[in-house]
Amino acid sequence: MTDPAPRIVRADTPQGPCAQLHGRWGAAELGTGTQWQAVSGQLRSHPAAPTLGWDLMQLQWLDHVGAQLLWNHWQHAWPERLACTDAQRDMLARVAQFTCTAPPPEPWRLGEQVDHLGVLVLHGVDHARHMLEMVGRLVLDLGRLARAPRKGPWRDVSGHLYRMGATALPITALVGFLIGVVLAYLMSLQLRQFGAESFIVNILGISLIRELGPMLAAILVAGRSGSSITAQIGVMRVTEELDAMRVMGIPHGFRLVMPRTIALALAMPLISVWTTLAALAGGMLAADVAMDISPGYFVQALPAAVKIGNLGLAMAKSVVFGAFIALIGCHWGLRVKPNTQSLGEGTTASVVTSITMVIIVDALFAVAFKNIGI
């Protein structure tokens, strides 16, 4: 049986050296990684030269993939000595006809890089201006709500509280519990070396209540609810519901931005406390298993190890996290263009921006309130 593997055999003829092609030079064969590497190595050992002839008469199969490979190896020029059938020559001629030369890469220019940087800066300024306008509109809407609370969109606030808060409890509890278990196990390995097992209560308490609990909850909510806010408002843009609201005189800020901001600002501290309690439960369980520290001792020592100011700080920055996540989600949702590609890009940008904001705001709180609760 004839070997179908593509290969090149060098032969000496009266006219000079010649590269004879054997096997099947098609997409099915050249698509295999091992055969492609083998053929590429053989082609490199037979560089295109005027003295080297090419014989395609022994080929079992040649399609456009093999023809394109040969034409590229010949540097888009016919070899001086070529033996092939009429069908093979026609295929090579079609490949040569429709092969276009790649344009040369554009040279690096300092002016273009500066111009691109300026465009990025202007783009960022535009986003900052839109966010500032949204915050100002939110303040005015809150003032309007304070003057006439009965006319407020409380039903929307209630619905968002359930969707962003209550439905987020299972996933935040699960992740918080596992994070607590992992932290307790890692700390037990280090504290056991110094006989300081009892200090795991201090380390877990201060780290989870003050920093990790609120930030972990905010990151989960940013990925879960922030993307949902952007997707909801973005779909309203695609389906032209936002334009219909403007025509009917319904303000976007009062009916879309403010209810989501209030709901997430209220729900975020509760989610943060819930996540922190789940993480402490996981750490308590791991400490009992790995270090024989009973849950009773853990609960008794925790209030003395962690001051109440840490909990107040965590609640305060959770409110800021929730408000900013909602505002960023609404910002990207309102900037979505009426097409699905813009909707996907806006949702991705919303999640990335929200998570980045959470980390930056957490760092600012840590620096500004470094003397509180420590």
mmCIF file of C-alpha atoms in Angstrom:
data_model
loop_
_atom_site.group_PDB
_atom_site.id
_atom_site.type_symbol
_atom_site.label_atom_id
_atom_site.label_comp_id
_atom_site.label_asym_id
_atom_site.label_seq_id
_atom_site.Cartn_x
_atom_site.Cartn_y
_atom_site.Cartn_z
ATOM 1 C CA MET A 1 0.000 0.000 0.000
ATOM 2 C CA THR A 2 1.370 3.448 -0.922
ATOM 3 C CA ASP A 3 2.328 5.679 2.005
ATOM 4 C CA PRO A 4 0.000 8.738 2.036
ATOM 5 C CA ALA A 5 2.251 10.817 4.316
ATOM 6 C CA PRO A 6 3.482 13.990 2.588
ATOM 7 C CA ARG A 7 7.224 13.960 2.100
ATOM 8 C CA ILE A 8 10.036 15.194 -0.153
ATOM 9 C CA VAL A 9 12.679 12.939 -1.707
ATOM 10 C CA ARG A 10 15.771 14.489 -3.250
ATOM 11 C CA ALA A 11 16.865 12.899 -6.530
ATOM 12 C CA ASP A 12 19.689 13.554 -8.994
ATOM 13 C CA THR A 13 18.641 13.897 -12.621
ATOM 14 C CA PRO A 14 20.605 14.729 -15.804
ATOM 15 C CA GLN A 15 19.237 18.285 -15.563
ATOM 16 C CA GLY A 16 20.423 18.633 -11.943
ATOM 17 C CA PRO A 17 19.107 18.007 -8.437
ATOM 18 C CA CYS A 18 15.347 17.641 -8.119
ATOM 19 C CA ALA A 19 12.909 17.563 -5.194
ATOM 20 C CA GLN A 20 10.283 14.882 -5.752
ATOM 21 C CA LEU A 21 7.020 15.199 -3.799
ATOM 22 C CA HIS A 22 5.261 12.050 -2.619
ATOM 23 C CA GLY A 23 2.117 11.278 -0.665
ATOM 24 C CA ARG A 24 -1.009 13.381 -0.207
ATOM 25 C CA TRP A 25 -0.450 17.144 0.114
ATOM 26 C CA GLY A 26 -3.918 18.114 1.318
ATOM 27 C CA ALA A 27 -5.646 19.829 4.207
ATOM 28 C CA ALA A 28 -6.352 16.554 6.042
ATOM 29 C CA GLU A 29 -2.707 15.487 6.031
ATOM 30 C CA LEU A 30 -1.048 18.872 6.524
ATOM 31 C CA GLY A 31 -3.491 19.671 9.324
ATOM 32 C CA THR A 32 -1.806 17.062 11.521
ATOM 33 C CA GLY A 33 0.800 18.646 13.772
ATOM 34 C CA THR A 34 3.466 15.966 13.368
ATOM 35 C CA GLN A 35 3.168 15.807 9.582
ATOM 36 C CA TRP A 36 3.116 19.606 9.298
ATOM 37 C CA GLN A 37 6.350 19.851 11.314
ATOM 38 C CA ALA A 38 7.938 17.110 9.222
ATOM 39 C CA VAL A 39 6.994 18.748 5.916
ATOM 40 C CA SER A 40 8.099 22.175 7.155
ATOM 41 C CA GLY A 41 11.490 20.778 8.118
ATOM 42 C CA GLN A 42 11.885 19.093 4.722
ATOM 43 C CA LEU A 43 10.945 22.315 2.917
ATOM 44 C CA ARG A 44 13.558 24.236 4.906
ATOM 45 C CA SER A 45 16.162 21.684 3.843
ATOM 46 C CA HIS A 46 15.177 22.279 0.186
ATOM 47 C CA PRO A 47 15.318 26.064 -0.213
ATOM 48 C CA ALA A 48 14.007 27.547 -3.439
ATOM 49 C CA ALA A 49 16.975 27.915 -5.800
ATOM 50 C CA PRO A 50 17.325 28.140 -9.602
ATOM 51 C CA THR A 51 19.370 24.925 -9.687
ATOM 52 C CA LEU A 52 16.728 22.877 -7.822
ATOM 53 C CA GLY A 53 13.923 21.317 -9.838
ATOM 54 C CA TRP A 54 10.537 20.257 -8.516
ATOM 55 C CA ASP A 55 8.694 17.091 -9.547
ATOM 56 C CA LEU A 56 5.004 16.819 -8.597
ATOM 57 C CA MET A 57 4.186 13.892 -10.867
ATOM 58 C CA GLN A 58 4.369 11.330 -8.026
ATOM 59 C CA LEU A 59 1.818 13.112 -5.832
ATOM 60 C CA GLN A 60 -1.297 11.156 -4.851
ATOM 61 C CA TRP A 61 -3.274 14.303 -3.999
ATOM 62 C CA LEU A 62 -2.789 18.047 -4.105
ATOM 63 C CA ASP A 63 -5.346 20.610 -3.000
ATOM 64 C CA HIS A 64 -5.242 24.360 -2.420
ATOM 65 C CA VAL A 65 -3.564 23.986 1.012
ATOM 66 C CA GLY A 66 -0.616 22.064 -0.373
ATOM 67 C CA ALA A 67 -0.450 24.347 -3.409
ATOM 68 C CA GLN A 68 -0.410 27.432 -1.196
ATOM 69 C CA LEU A 69 2.352 25.901 0.920
ATOM 70 C CA LEU A 70 4.472 25.250 -2.160
ATOM 71 C CA TRP A 71 3.779 28.668 -3.660
ATOM 72 C CA ASN A 72 4.834 30.390 -0.435
ATOM 73 C CA HIS A 73 7.972 28.253 -0.280
ATOM 74 C CA TRP A 74 8.805 29.222 -3.857
ATOM 75 C CA GLN A 75 8.580 32.874 -2.748
ATOM 76 C CA HIS A 76 5.645 33.571 -5.129
ATOM 77 C CA ALA A 77 7.668 32.736 -8.243
ATOM 78 C CA TRP A 78 7.547 29.759 -10.615
ATOM 79 C CA PRO A 79 10.617 27.491 -10.415
ATOM 80 C CA GLU A 80 12.682 27.158 -13.551
ATOM 81 C CA ARG A 81 12.243 23.387 -13.660
ATOM 82 C CA LEU A 82 8.803 22.126 -12.726
ATOM 83 C CA ALA A 83 7.249 18.789 -13.672
ATOM 84 C CA CYS A 84 3.539 18.547 -12.942
ATOM 85 C CA THR A 85 0.216 17.595 -14.473
ATOM 86 C CA ASP A 86 -2.104 20.105 -16.108
ATOM 87 C CA ALA A 87 -4.512 19.936 -13.161
ATOM 88 C CA GLN A 88 -1.703 20.633 -10.718
ATOM 89 C CA ARG A 89 -0.463 23.537 -12.811
ATOM 90 C CA ASP A 90 -3.977 25.010 -12.980
ATOM 91 C CA MET A 91 -4.332 24.792 -9.198
ATOM 92 C CA LEU A 92 -0.946 26.429 -8.655
ATOM 93 C CA ALA A 93 -1.913 29.151 -11.152
ATOM 94 C CA ARG A 94 -5.150 29.862 -9.238
ATOM 95 C CA VAL A 95 -3.223 30.042 -5.985
ATOM 96 C CA ALA A 96 -0.727 32.425 -7.610
ATOM 97 C CA GLN A 97 -3.579 34.550 -8.995
ATOM 98 C CA PHE A 98 -5.322 35.038 -5.668
ATOM 99 C CA THR A 99 -2.227 35.331 -3.474
ATOM 100 C CA CYS A 100 -1.646 38.906 -2.414
ATOM 101 C CA THR A 101 1.502 40.313 -0.885
ATOM 102 C CA ALA A 102 1.150 41.350 2.732
ATOM 103 C CA PRO A 103 1.600 45.094 3.235
ATOM 104 C CA PRO A 104 4.794 46.100 5.018
ATOM 105 C CA PRO A 105 4.423 46.937 8.704
ATOM 106 C CA GLU A 106 3.959 50.590 9.436
ATOM 107 C CA PRO A 107 7.015 52.222 10.983
ATOM 108 C CA TRP A 108 6.882 53.340 14.590
ATOM 109 C CA ARG A 109 6.200 57.040 14.892
ATOM 110 C CA LEU A 110 6.350 59.081 18.086
ATOM 111 C CA GLY A 111 3.620 61.437 16.919
ATOM 112 C CA GLU A 112 1.148 58.592 16.392
ATOM 113 C CA GLN A 113 1.866 57.199 19.858
ATOM 114 C CA VAL A 114 1.333 60.611 21.444
ATOM 115 C CA ASP A 115 -1.889 61.017 19.476
ATOM 116 C CA HIS A 116 -3.093 57.602 20.627
ATOM 117 C CA LEU A 117 -2.272 58.511 24.242
ATOM 118 C CA GLY A 118 -4.233 61.734 23.846
ATOM 119 C CA VAL A 119 -7.238 59.832 22.526
ATOM 120 C CA LEU A 120 -7.119 57.524 25.553
ATOM 121 C CA VAL A 121 -6.895 60.501 27.919
ATOM 122 C CA LEU A 122 -9.847 62.221 26.262
ATOM 123 C CA HIS A 123 -11.786 58.962 26.405
ATOM 124 C CA GLY A 124 -11.089 58.679 30.135
ATOM 125 C CA VAL A 125 -12.068 62.314 30.697
ATOM 126 C CA ASP A 126 -15.347 61.657 28.902
ATOM 127 C CA HIS A 127 -16.090 58.711 31.177
ATOM 128 C CA ALA A 128 -15.189 60.769 34.250
ATOM 129 C CA ARG A 129 -17.466 63.606 33.122
ATOM 130 C CA HIS A 130 -20.356 61.188 32.586
ATOM 131 C CA MET A 131 -19.813 59.628 36.014
ATOM 132 C CA LEU A 132 -19.721 63.090 37.625
ATOM 133 C CA GLU A 133 -22.960 64.022 35.901
ATOM 134 C CA MET A 134 -24.530 60.784 37.112
ATOM 135 C CA VAL A 135 -23.453 61.422 40.715
ATOM 136 C CA GLY A 136 -24.834 64.970 40.534
ATOM 137 C CA ARG A 137 -28.112 63.705 39.105
ATOM 138 C CA LEU A 138 -28.252 61.081 41.874
ATOM 139 C CA VAL A 139 -27.892 63.786 44.534
ATOM 140 C CA LEU A 140 -30.729 65.783 42.952
ATOM 141 C CA ASP A 141 -32.893 62.665 42.696
ATOM 142 C CA LEU A 142 -32.268 61.848 46.354
ATOM 143 C CA GLY A 143 -33.340 65.387 47.239
ATOM 144 C CA ARG A 144 -36.483 64.934 45.166
ATOM 145 C CA LEU A 145 -37.154 61.642 46.938
ATOM 146 C CA ALA A 146 -36.696 63.288 50.350
ATOM 147 C CA ARG A 147 -39.213 65.997 49.464
ATOM 148 C CA ALA A 148 -41.837 63.539 48.188
ATOM 149 C CA PRO A 149 -41.044 60.050 49.542
ATOM 150 C CA ARG A 150 -44.459 58.667 48.621
ATOM 151 C CA LYS A 151 -43.731 59.234 44.928
ATOM 152 C CA GLY A 152 -40.463 57.324 45.069
ATOM 153 C CA PRO A 153 -39.870 54.085 43.122
ATOM 154 C CA TRP A 154 -39.965 51.930 46.241
ATOM 155 C CA ARG A 155 -41.267 48.895 44.382
ATOM 156 C CA ASP A 156 -38.176 49.002 42.156
ATOM 157 C CA VAL A 157 -35.935 49.379 45.200
ATOM 158 C CA SER A 158 -37.595 46.376 46.849
ATOM 159 C CA GLY A 159 -37.186 44.234 43.742
ATOM 160 C CA HIS A 160 -33.528 45.161 43.370
ATOM 161 C CA LEU A 161 -32.924 44.468 47.062
ATOM 162 C CA TYR A 162 -34.201 40.936 46.568
ATOM 163 C CA ARG A 163 -32.349 40.270 43.309
ATOM 164 C CA MET A 164 -29.032 41.831 44.353
ATOM 165 C CA GLY A 165 -29.126 40.986 48.043
ATOM 166 C CA ALA A 166 -31.187 37.943 48.963
ATOM 167 C CA THR A 167 -30.276 35.890 45.908
ATOM 168 C CA ALA A 168 -26.561 36.586 46.471
ATOM 169 C CA LEU A 169 -26.503 35.025 49.951
ATOM 170 C CA PRO A 170 -25.846 31.373 48.929
ATOM 171 C CA ILE A 171 -22.836 32.023 46.691
ATOM 172 C CA THR A 172 -21.270 34.563 49.070
ATOM 173 C CA ALA A 173 -21.706 32.209 52.020
ATOM 174 C CA LEU A 174 -20.123 29.316 50.119
ATOM 175 C CA VAL A 175 -17.137 31.324 48.922
ATOM 176 C CA GLY A 176 -16.672 32.981 52.316
ATOM 177 C CA PHE A 177 -16.791 29.650 54.135
ATOM 178 C CA LEU A 178 -14.168 28.127 51.841
ATOM 179 C CA ILE A 179 -11.914 31.176 52.108
ATOM 180 C CA GLY A 180 -12.103 30.930 55.901
ATOM 181 C CA VAL A 181 -11.159 27.257 55.802
ATOM 182 C CA VAL A 182 -8.191 27.897 53.513
ATOM 183 C CA LEU A 183 -6.897 30.820 55.582
ATOM 184 C CA ALA A 184 -7.173 28.881 58.830
ATOM 185 C CA TYR A 185 -5.279 25.896 57.447
ATOM 186 C CA LEU A 186 -2.514 28.060 56.004
ATOM 187 C CA MET A 187 -2.149 30.015 59.247
ATOM 188 C CA SER A 188 -2.131 26.881 61.369
ATOM 189 C CA LEU A 189 0.927 25.594 59.507
ATOM 190 C CA GLN A 190 2.888 28.723 60.412
ATOM 191 C CA LEU A 191 1.590 29.377 63.924
ATOM 192 C CA ARG A 192 2.226 25.798 65.034
ATOM 193 C CA GLN A 193 5.966 26.315 64.479
ATOM 194 C CA PHE A 194 6.055 29.023 67.150
ATOM 195 C CA GLY A 195 3.462 27.588 69.521
ATOM 196 C CA ALA A 196 1.142 30.535 68.871
ATOM 197 C CA GLU A 197 -1.976 28.620 67.902
ATOM 198 C CA SER A 198 -4.234 30.840 70.011
ATOM 199 C CA PHE A 199 -3.373 33.890 67.883
ATOM 200 C CA ILE A 200 -5.290 32.433 64.949
ATOM 201 C CA VAL A 201 -8.394 34.058 66.437
ATOM 202 C CA ASN A 202 -6.745 37.486 66.258
ATOM 203 C CA ILE A 203 -5.427 37.014 62.728
ATOM 204 C CA LEU A 204 -8.626 35.559 61.300
ATOM 205 C CA GLY A 205 -10.822 38.072 63.085
ATOM 206 C CA ILE A 206 -8.998 41.224 62.052
ATOM 207 C CA SER A 207 -8.326 40.069 58.490
ATOM 208 C CA LEU A 208 -11.817 38.789 57.746
ATOM 209 C CA ILE A 209 -13.895 41.419 59.552
ATOM 210 C CA ARG A 210 -11.842 44.451 58.544
ATOM 211 C CA GLU A 211 -10.584 43.631 55.030
ATOM 212 C CA LEU A 212 -11.243 40.282 53.373
ATOM 213 C CA GLY A 213 -14.937 39.895 54.219
ATOM 214 C CA PRO A 214 -16.133 43.233 52.784
ATOM 215 C CA MET A 215 -13.765 43.119 49.811
ATOM 216 C CA LEU A 216 -14.604 39.507 48.930
ATOM 217 C CA ALA A 217 -18.328 40.252 49.117
ATOM 218 C CA ALA A 218 -17.889 43.387 46.994
ATOM 219 C CA ILE A 219 -15.926 41.522 44.317
ATOM 220 C CA LEU A 220 -18.566 38.796 44.133
ATOM 221 C CA VAL A 221 -21.356 41.364 43.931
ATOM 222 C CA ALA A 222 -19.440 43.346 41.295
ATOM 223 C CA GLY A 223 -19.167 40.280 39.099
ATOM 224 C CA ARG A 224 -22.728 39.166 39.787
ATOM 225 C CA SER A 225 -24.891 42.265 40.195
ATOM 226 C CA GLY A 226 -22.677 44.822 38.421
ATOM 227 C CA SER A 227 -22.759 42.846 35.202
ATOM 228 C CA SER A 228 -26.496 42.295 35.625
ATOM 229 C CA ILE A 229 -27.133 46.036 35.941
ATOM 230 C CA THR A 230 -25.139 46.790 32.811
ATOM 231 C CA ALA A 231 -26.813 43.995 30.865
ATOM 232 C CA GLN A 232 -30.313 45.071 31.906
ATOM 233 C CA ILE A 233 -29.831 48.713 30.949
ATOM 234 C CA GLY A 234 -27.872 47.754 27.839
ATOM 235 C CA VAL A 235 -30.714 45.542 26.602
ATOM 236 C CA MET A 236 -33.057 48.467 27.194
ATOM 237 C CA ARG A 237 -30.811 50.483 24.890
ATOM 238 C CA VAL A 238 -30.827 47.756 22.251
ATOM 239 C CA THR A 239 -34.621 47.430 22.383
ATOM 240 C CA GLU A 240 -35.008 51.250 22.408
ATOM 241 C CA GLU A 241 -36.763 51.252 25.784
ATOM 242 C CA LEU A 242 -34.479 54.068 26.972
ATOM 243 C CA ASP A 243 -35.561 56.228 24.045
ATOM 244 C CA ALA A 244 -39.192 55.446 24.809
ATOM 245 C CA MET A 245 -38.701 56.493 28.444
ATOM 246 C CA ARG A 246 -37.172 59.784 27.328
ATOM 247 C CA VAL A 247 -40.070 60.433 24.956
ATOM 248 C CA MET A 248 -42.567 59.787 27.768
ATOM 249 C CA GLY A 249 -40.681 62.127 30.100
ATOM 250 C CA ILE A 250 -39.492 59.415 32.506
ATOM 251 C CA PRO A 251 -36.021 60.376 33.789
ATOM 252 C CA HIS A 252 -33.410 57.644 33.565
ATOM 253 C CA GLY A 253 -31.720 58.709 36.791
ATOM 254 C CA PHE A 254 -34.839 58.630 38.966
ATOM 255 C CA ARG A 255 -36.213 55.327 37.652
ATOM 256 C CA LEU A 256 -33.062 53.407 36.701
ATOM 257 C CA VAL A 257 -29.969 54.712 38.493
ATOM 258 C CA MET A 258 -31.325 55.781 41.889
ATOM 259 C CA PRO A 259 -33.292 52.576 42.764
ATOM 260 C CA ARG A 260 -30.329 50.355 41.947
ATOM 261 C CA THR A 261 -27.897 52.570 43.868
ATOM 262 C CA ILE A 262 -30.104 52.705 46.967
ATOM 263 C CA ALA A 263 -30.768 48.963 46.862
ATOM 264 C CA LEU A 264 -27.130 47.966 46.488
ATOM 265 C CA ALA A 265 -25.946 50.520 49.077
ATOM 266 C CA LEU A 266 -28.401 48.972 51.554
ATOM 267 C CA ALA A 267 -27.735 45.368 50.628
ATOM 268 C CA MET A 268 -23.936 45.536 50.476
ATOM 269 C CA PRO A 269 -23.293 45.925 54.247
ATOM 270 C CA LEU A 270 -25.629 43.028 55.000
ATOM 271 C CA ILE A 271 -23.963 40.845 52.380
ATOM 272 C CA SER A 272 -20.579 41.839 53.791
ATOM 273 C CA VAL A 273 -21.563 40.794 57.330
ATOM 274 C CA TRP A 274 -23.062 37.566 56.000
ATOM 275 C CA THR A 275 -19.885 36.731 54.059
ATOM 276 C CA THR A 276 -17.708 37.565 57.048
ATOM 277 C CA LEU A 277 -19.769 35.313 59.347
ATOM 278 C CA ALA A 278 -19.518 32.452 56.848
ATOM 279 C CA ALA A 279 -15.741 32.956 56.576
ATOM 280 C CA LEU A 280 -15.411 33.006 60.372
ATOM 281 C CA ALA A 281 -17.453 29.800 60.574
ATOM 282 C CA GLY A 282 -15.126 28.147 58.076
ATOM 283 C CA GLY A 283 -12.069 29.376 59.957
ATOM 284 C CA MET A 284 -13.569 28.194 63.252
ATOM 285 C CA LEU A 285 -14.156 24.726 61.830
ATOM 286 C CA ALA A 286 -10.670 24.481 60.350
ATOM 287 C CA ALA A 287 -9.081 25.733 63.587
ATOM 288 C CA ASP A 288 -10.969 23.065 65.546
ATOM 289 C CA VAL A 289 -9.856 20.309 63.181
ATOM 290 C CA ALA A 290 -6.261 21.404 62.583
ATOM 291 C CA MET A 291 -5.311 23.033 65.907
ATOM 292 C CA ASP A 292 -7.816 21.703 68.461
ATOM 293 C CA ILE A 293 -9.132 25.206 69.169
ATOM 294 C CA SER A 294 -12.719 24.742 70.246
ATOM 295 C CA PRO A 295 -15.511 26.884 68.780
ATOM 296 C CA GLY A 296 -16.364 28.018 72.315
ATOM 297 C CA TYR A 297 -12.896 29.504 72.824
ATOM 298 C CA PHE A 298 -13.044 31.035 69.347
ATOM 299 C CA VAL A 299 -16.340 32.796 70.066
ATOM 300 C CA GLN A 300 -15.162 33.915 73.513
ATOM 301 C CA ALA A 301 -11.822 35.308 72.316
ATOM 302 C CA LEU A 302 -13.072 36.999 69.159
ATOM 303 C CA PRO A 303 -14.658 40.117 70.778
ATOM 304 C CA ALA A 304 -11.465 40.772 72.748
ATOM 305 C CA ALA A 305 -9.260 40.293 69.670
ATOM 306 C CA VAL A 306 -11.268 42.478 67.289
ATOM 307 C CA LYS A 307 -12.516 45.892 68.350
ATOM 308 C CA ILE A 308 -15.980 47.034 67.363
ATOM 309 C CA GLY A 309 -14.471 49.840 65.274
ATOM 310 C CA ASN A 310 -13.372 47.291 62.656
ATOM 311 C CA LEU A 311 -16.966 46.210 62.107
ATOM 312 C CA GLY A 312 -18.114 49.814 61.782
ATOM 313 C CA LEU A 313 -15.356 50.516 59.252
ATOM 314 C CA ALA A 314 -16.289 47.407 57.273
ATOM 315 C CA MET A 315 -19.951 48.431 57.169
ATOM 316 C CA ALA A 316 -19.094 51.993 56.130
ATOM 317 C CA LYS A 317 -16.905 51.003 53.218
ATOM 318 C CA SER A 318 -19.393 48.341 52.149
ATOM 319 C CA VAL A 319 -21.948 51.107 51.624
ATOM 320 C CA VAL A 320 -19.418 52.916 49.413
ATOM 321 C CA PHE A 321 -18.676 49.679 47.546
ATOM 322 C CA GLY A 322 -22.353 49.073 46.846
ATOM 323 C CA ALA A 323 -23.055 52.614 45.662
ATOM 324 C CA PHE A 324 -20.034 52.673 43.359
ATOM 325 C CA ILE A 325 -20.763 49.227 41.896
ATOM 326 C CA ALA A 326 -24.313 50.310 41.054
ATOM 327 C CA LEU A 327 -23.165 53.627 39.571
ATOM 328 C CA ILE A 328 -20.480 51.967 37.445
ATOM 329 C CA GLY A 329 -22.945 49.345 36.216
ATOM 330 C CA CYS A 330 -25.466 52.055 35.275
ATOM 331 C CA HIS A 331 -22.727 54.148 33.666
ATOM 332 C CA TRP A 332 -21.638 51.392 31.300
ATOM 333 C CA GLY A 333 -25.220 50.310 30.686
ATOM 334 C CA LEU A 334 -26.283 53.805 29.594
ATOM 335 C CA ARG A 335 -23.274 54.046 27.263
ATOM 336 C CA VAL A 336 -24.107 50.808 25.444
ATOM 337 C CA LYS A 337 -24.775 51.293 21.739
ATOM 338 C CA PRO A 338 -27.752 49.562 20.081
ATOM 339 C CA ASN A 339 -25.835 46.422 19.048
ATOM 340 C CA THR A 340 -24.923 43.170 20.746
ATOM 341 C CA GLN A 341 -21.153 43.659 20.444
ATOM 342 C CA SER A 342 -21.303 46.903 22.405
ATOM 343 C CA LEU A 343 -23.487 45.168 25.007
ATOM 344 C CA GLY A 344 -20.879 42.457 25.570
ATOM 345 C CA GLU A 345 -18.013 44.944 25.711
ATOM 346 C CA GLY A 346 -19.914 47.176 28.139
ATOM 347 C CA THR A 347 -20.693 44.271 30.461
ATOM 348 C CA THR A 348 -17.051 43.175 30.504
ATOM 349 C CA ALA A 349 -15.833 46.733 31.113
ATOM 350 C CA SER A 350 -18.368 47.146 33.921
ATOM 351 C CA VAL A 351 -17.105 44.094 35.817
ATOM 352 C CA VAL A 352 -13.432 44.995 35.353
ATOM 353 C CA THR A 353 -13.992 48.618 36.377
ATOM 354 C CA SER A 354 -16.070 47.647 39.415
ATOM 355 C CA ILE A 355 -13.489 45.166 40.718
ATOM 356 C CA THR A 356 -10.677 47.669 40.162
ATOM 357 C CA MET A 357 -12.699 50.336 41.980
ATOM 358 C CA VAL A 358 -13.299 47.994 44.934
ATOM 359 C CA ILE A 359 -9.577 47.346 45.352
ATOM 360 C CA ILE A 360 -8.653 51.035 45.038
ATOM 361 C CA VAL A 361 -11.343 52.204 47.473
ATOM 362 C CA ASP A 362 -10.367 49.475 49.942
ATOM 363 C CA ALA A 363 -6.748 50.640 49.799
ATOM 364 C CA LEU A 364 -7.820 54.251 50.367
ATOM 365 C CA PHE A 365 -9.918 53.221 53.379
ATOM 366 C CA ALA A 366 -7.006 51.201 54.773
ATOM 367 C CA VAL A 367 -4.687 54.219 54.574
ATOM 368 C CA ALA A 368 -7.194 56.805 55.740
ATOM 369 C CA PHE A 369 -8.477 54.794 58.727
ATOM 370 C CA LYS A 370 -5.307 52.941 59.694
ATOM 371 C CA ASN A 371 -5.639 53.978 63.373
ATOM 372 C CA ILE A 372 -9.253 52.884 63.784
ATOM 373 C CA GLY A 373 -9.861 49.497 65.393
ATOM 374 C CA ILE A 374 -6.175 48.528 65.549
#
